[in-house]
XYZ file of N, CA and C in Angstrom:
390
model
N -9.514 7.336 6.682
C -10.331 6.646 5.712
C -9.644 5.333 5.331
N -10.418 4.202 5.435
C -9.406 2.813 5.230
C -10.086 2.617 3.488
N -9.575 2.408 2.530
C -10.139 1.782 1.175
C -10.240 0.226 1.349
N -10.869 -0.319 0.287
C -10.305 -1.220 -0.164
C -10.679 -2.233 -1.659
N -9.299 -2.916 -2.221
C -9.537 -3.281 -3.029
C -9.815 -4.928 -3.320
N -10.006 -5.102 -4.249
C -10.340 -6.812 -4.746
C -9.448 -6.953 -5.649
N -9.080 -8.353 -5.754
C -8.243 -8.654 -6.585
C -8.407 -10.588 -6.687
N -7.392 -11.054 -7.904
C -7.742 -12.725 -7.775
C -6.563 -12.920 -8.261
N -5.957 -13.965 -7.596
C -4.014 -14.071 -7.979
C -4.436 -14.596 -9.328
N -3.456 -14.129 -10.246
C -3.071 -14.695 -11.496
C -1.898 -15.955 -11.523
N -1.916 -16.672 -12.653
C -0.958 -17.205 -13.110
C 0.359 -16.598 -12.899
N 0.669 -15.689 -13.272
C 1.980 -15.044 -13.568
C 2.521 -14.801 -12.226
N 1.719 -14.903 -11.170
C 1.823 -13.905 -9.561
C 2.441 -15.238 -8.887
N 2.605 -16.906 -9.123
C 2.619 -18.031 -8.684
C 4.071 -18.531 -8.949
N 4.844 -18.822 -7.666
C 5.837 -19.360 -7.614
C 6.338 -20.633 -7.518
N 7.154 -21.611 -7.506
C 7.600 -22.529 -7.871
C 7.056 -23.399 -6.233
N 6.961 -22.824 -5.325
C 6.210 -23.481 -4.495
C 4.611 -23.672 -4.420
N 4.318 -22.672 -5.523
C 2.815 -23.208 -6.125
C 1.992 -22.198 -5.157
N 2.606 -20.890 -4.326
C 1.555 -20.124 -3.753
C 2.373 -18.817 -4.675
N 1.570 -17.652 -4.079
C 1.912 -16.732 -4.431
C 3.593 -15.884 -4.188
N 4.396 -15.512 -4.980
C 5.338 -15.343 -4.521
C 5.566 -14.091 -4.110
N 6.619 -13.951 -2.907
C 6.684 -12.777 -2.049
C 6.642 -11.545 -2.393
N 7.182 -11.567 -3.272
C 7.018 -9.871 -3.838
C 6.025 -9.544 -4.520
N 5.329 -10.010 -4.820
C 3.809 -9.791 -5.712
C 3.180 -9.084 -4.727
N 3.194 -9.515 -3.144
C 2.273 -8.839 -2.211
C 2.437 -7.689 -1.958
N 4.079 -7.025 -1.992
C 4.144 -6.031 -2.030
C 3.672 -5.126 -3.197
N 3.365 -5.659 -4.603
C 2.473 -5.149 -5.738
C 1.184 -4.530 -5.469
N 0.456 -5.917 -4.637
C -1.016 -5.946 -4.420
C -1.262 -4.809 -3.086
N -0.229 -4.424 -2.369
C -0.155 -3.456 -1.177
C 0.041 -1.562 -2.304
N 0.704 -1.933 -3.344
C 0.929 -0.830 -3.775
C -0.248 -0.331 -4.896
N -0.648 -1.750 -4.998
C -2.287 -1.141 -5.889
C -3.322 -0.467 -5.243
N -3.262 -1.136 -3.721
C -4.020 -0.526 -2.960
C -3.816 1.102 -2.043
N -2.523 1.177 -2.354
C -1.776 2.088 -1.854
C -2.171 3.552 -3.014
N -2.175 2.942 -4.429
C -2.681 4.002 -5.045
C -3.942 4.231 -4.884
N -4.799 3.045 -4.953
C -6.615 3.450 -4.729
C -6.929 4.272 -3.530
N -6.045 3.937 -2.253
C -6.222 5.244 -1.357
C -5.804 6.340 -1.390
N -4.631 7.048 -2.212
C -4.196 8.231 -2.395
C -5.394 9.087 -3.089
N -6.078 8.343 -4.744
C -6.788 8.688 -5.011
C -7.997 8.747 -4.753
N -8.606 8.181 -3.743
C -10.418 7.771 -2.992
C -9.700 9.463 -2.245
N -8.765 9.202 -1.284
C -8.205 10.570 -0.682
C -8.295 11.858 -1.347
N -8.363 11.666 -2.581
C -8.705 13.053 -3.569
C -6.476 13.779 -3.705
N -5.907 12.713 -3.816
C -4.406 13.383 -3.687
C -3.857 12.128 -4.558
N -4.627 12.126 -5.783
C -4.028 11.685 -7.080
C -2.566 12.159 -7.077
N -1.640 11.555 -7.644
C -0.498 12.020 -8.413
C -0.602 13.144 -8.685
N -1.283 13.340 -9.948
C -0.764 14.466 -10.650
C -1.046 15.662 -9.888
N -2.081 15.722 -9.082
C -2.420 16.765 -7.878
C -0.693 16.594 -6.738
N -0.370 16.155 -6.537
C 0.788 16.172 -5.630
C 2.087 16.456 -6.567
N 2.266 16.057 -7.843
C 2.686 16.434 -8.687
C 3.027 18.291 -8.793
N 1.236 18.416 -9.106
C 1.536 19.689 -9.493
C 1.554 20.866 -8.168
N 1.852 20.058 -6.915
C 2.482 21.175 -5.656
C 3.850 20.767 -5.723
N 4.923 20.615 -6.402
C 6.148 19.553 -6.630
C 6.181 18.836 -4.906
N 5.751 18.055 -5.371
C 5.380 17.224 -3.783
C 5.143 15.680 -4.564
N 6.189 15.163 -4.071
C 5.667 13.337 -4.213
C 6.095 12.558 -3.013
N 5.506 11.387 -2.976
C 5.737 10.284 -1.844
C 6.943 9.323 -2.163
N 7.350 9.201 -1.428
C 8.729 7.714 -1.674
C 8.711 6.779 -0.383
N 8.313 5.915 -0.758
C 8.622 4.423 0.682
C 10.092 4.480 0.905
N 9.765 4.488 2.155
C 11.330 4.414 2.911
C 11.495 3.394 3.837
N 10.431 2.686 4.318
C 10.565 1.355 5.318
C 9.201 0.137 5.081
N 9.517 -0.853 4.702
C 8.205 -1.677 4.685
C 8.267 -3.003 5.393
N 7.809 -2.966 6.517
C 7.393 -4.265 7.678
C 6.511 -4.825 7.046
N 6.568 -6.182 6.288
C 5.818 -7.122 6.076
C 5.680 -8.569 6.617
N 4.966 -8.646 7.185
C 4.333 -10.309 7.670
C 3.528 -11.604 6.634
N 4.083 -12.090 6.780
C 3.582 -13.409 5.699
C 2.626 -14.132 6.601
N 1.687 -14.097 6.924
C 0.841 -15.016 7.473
C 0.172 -16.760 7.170
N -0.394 -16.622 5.849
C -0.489 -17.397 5.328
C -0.379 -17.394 4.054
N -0.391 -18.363 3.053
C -0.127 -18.432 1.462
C -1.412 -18.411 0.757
N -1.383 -17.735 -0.374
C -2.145 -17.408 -1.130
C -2.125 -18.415 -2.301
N -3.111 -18.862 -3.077
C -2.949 -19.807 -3.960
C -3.786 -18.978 -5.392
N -3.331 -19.786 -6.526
C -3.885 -19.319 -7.998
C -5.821 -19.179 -7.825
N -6.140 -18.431 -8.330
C -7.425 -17.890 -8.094
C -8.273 -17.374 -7.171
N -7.157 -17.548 -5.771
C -7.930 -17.036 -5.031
C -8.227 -15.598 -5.027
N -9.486 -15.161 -4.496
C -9.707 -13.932 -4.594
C -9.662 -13.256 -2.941
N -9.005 -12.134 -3.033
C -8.040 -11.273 -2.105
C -8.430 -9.974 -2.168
N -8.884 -9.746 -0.614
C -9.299 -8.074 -0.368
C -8.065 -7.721 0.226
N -7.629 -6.462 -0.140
C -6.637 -5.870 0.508
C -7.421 -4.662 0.716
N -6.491 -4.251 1.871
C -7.015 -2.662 2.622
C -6.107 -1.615 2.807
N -6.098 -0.393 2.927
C -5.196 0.764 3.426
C -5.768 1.216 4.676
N -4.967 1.752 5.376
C -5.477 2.288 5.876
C -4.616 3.638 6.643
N -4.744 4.542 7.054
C -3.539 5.723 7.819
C -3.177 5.759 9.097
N -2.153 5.032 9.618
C -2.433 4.887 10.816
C -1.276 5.827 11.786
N -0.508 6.495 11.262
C 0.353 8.404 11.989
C 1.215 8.550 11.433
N 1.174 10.073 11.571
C 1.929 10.651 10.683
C 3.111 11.331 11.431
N 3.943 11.686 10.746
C 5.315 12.858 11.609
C 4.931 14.246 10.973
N 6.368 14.954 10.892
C 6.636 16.252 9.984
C 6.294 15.729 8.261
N 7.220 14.791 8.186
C 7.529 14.710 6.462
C 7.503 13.314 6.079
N 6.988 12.565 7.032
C 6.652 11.171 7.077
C 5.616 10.661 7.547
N 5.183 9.240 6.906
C 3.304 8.703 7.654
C 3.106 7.250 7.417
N 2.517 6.916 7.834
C 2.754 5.363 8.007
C 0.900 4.815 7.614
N 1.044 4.043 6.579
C -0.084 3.441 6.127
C -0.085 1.765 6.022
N -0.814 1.391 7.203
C -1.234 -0.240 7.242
C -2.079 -0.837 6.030
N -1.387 -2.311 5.445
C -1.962 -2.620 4.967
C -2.632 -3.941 5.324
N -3.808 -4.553 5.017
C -4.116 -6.137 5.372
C -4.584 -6.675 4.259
N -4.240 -8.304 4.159
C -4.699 -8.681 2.763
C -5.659 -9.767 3.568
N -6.584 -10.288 3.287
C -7.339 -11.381 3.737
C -8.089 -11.973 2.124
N -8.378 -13.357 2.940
C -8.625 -14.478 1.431
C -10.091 -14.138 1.764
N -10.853 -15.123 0.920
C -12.170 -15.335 0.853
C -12.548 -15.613 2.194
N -11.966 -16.367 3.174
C -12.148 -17.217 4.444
C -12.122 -15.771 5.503
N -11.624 -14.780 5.100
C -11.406 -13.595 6.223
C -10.376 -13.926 7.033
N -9.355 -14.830 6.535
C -8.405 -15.081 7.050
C -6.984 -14.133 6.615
N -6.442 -13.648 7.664
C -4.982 -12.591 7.223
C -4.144 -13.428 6.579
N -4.048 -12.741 5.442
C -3.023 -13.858 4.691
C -1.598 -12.822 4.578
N -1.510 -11.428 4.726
C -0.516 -11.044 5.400
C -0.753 -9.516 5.164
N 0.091 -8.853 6.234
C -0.272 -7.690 6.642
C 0.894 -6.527 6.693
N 1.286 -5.027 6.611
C 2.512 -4.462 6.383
C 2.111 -3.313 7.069
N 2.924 -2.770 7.618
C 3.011 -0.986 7.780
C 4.275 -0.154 6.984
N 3.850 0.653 6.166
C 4.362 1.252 5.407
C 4.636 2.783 5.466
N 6.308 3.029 5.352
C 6.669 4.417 6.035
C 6.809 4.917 4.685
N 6.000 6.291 4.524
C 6.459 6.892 3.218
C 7.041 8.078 3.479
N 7.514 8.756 3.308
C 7.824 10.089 3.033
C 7.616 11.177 2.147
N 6.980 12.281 2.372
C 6.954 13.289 1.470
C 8.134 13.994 1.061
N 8.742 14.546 -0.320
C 9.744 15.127 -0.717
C 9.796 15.855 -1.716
N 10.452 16.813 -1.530
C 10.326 18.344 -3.133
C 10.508 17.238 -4.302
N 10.150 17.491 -5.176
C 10.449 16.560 -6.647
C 12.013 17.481 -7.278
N 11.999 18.406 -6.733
C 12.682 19.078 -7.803
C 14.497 18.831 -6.673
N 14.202 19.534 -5.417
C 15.187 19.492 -4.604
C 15.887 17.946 -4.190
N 14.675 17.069 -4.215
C 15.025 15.648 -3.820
C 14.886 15.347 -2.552
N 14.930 16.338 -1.618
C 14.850 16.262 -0.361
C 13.547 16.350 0.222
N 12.986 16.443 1.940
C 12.146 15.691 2.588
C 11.669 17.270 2.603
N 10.067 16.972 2.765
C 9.020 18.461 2.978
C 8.127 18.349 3.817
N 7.814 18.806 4.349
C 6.503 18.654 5.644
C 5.368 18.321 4.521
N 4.791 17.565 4.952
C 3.336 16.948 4.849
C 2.463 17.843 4.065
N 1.782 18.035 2.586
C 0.809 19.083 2.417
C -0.149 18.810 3.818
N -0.927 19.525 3.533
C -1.930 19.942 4.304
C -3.205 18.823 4.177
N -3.417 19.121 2.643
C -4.580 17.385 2.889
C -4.225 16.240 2.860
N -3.022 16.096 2.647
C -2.186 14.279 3.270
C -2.601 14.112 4.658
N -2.178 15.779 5.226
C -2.252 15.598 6.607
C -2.944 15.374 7.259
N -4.147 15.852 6.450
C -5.753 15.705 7.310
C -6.520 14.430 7.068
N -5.634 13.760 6.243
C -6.342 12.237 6.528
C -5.832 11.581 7.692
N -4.783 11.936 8.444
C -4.754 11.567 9.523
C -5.508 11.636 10.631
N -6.226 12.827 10.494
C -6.714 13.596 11.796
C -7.955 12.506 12.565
């Protein structure tokens, strides 16, 4: 299932070179990162309450092009494979123009909350892969 969200850079998101600054995108990847957990029906507190949570462990990001103050920005998720206790979710941001303004694959990992350590995949994480 790919989501996706809308968004319009703010003031606050704008760096001294007058586009958006780098780490904000990784924000706008993690907003979208929650809207797909939950469209997925595997809210937090549902992964929560199997003591099961996610933690990023690797993030490949590409800067394509720069984003400027107001522009308005679709970002996407999407699931693109999984392991035992790990899964990898693409993200793409594009401007108004449908132009990639930059794009990531993101390794998360599943892990006991309580033990700290790595757990095989519930079962409906897993099946959004399928």
């Amino acid at each position: 299932m790919k989501t996706v969200i809308q968004i319009e850079v703010r003031p606050t998101e704008i760096d001294v070179m007058g586009h958006v600054n780098n780490a904000k995108y990784l924000e706008y990847m993690e907003w979208s990162r929650e809207d797909w957990y939950n469209r997925a029906g595997l809210p937090f507190d549902l992964l929560s309450e199997q003591n099961v949570g996610t933690v990023t462990v690797n993030i490949n990001i590409n800067y394509r092009k720069e984003a400027r103050l107001g522009q308005k920005l679709t970002v996407s998720t999407e699931p693109i494979r999984k392991g035992r206790t790990s899964f990898v979710l693409k993200h793409e941001i594009v401007n108004e123009r449908e132009e990639l303004v930059a794009d990531a694959e993101v390794i998360s990992c599943t892990i006991d909350l309580k033990e700290r350590k790595a757990v095989p995949l519930p079962d409906a994480l897993a099946q959004c892969f399928a």
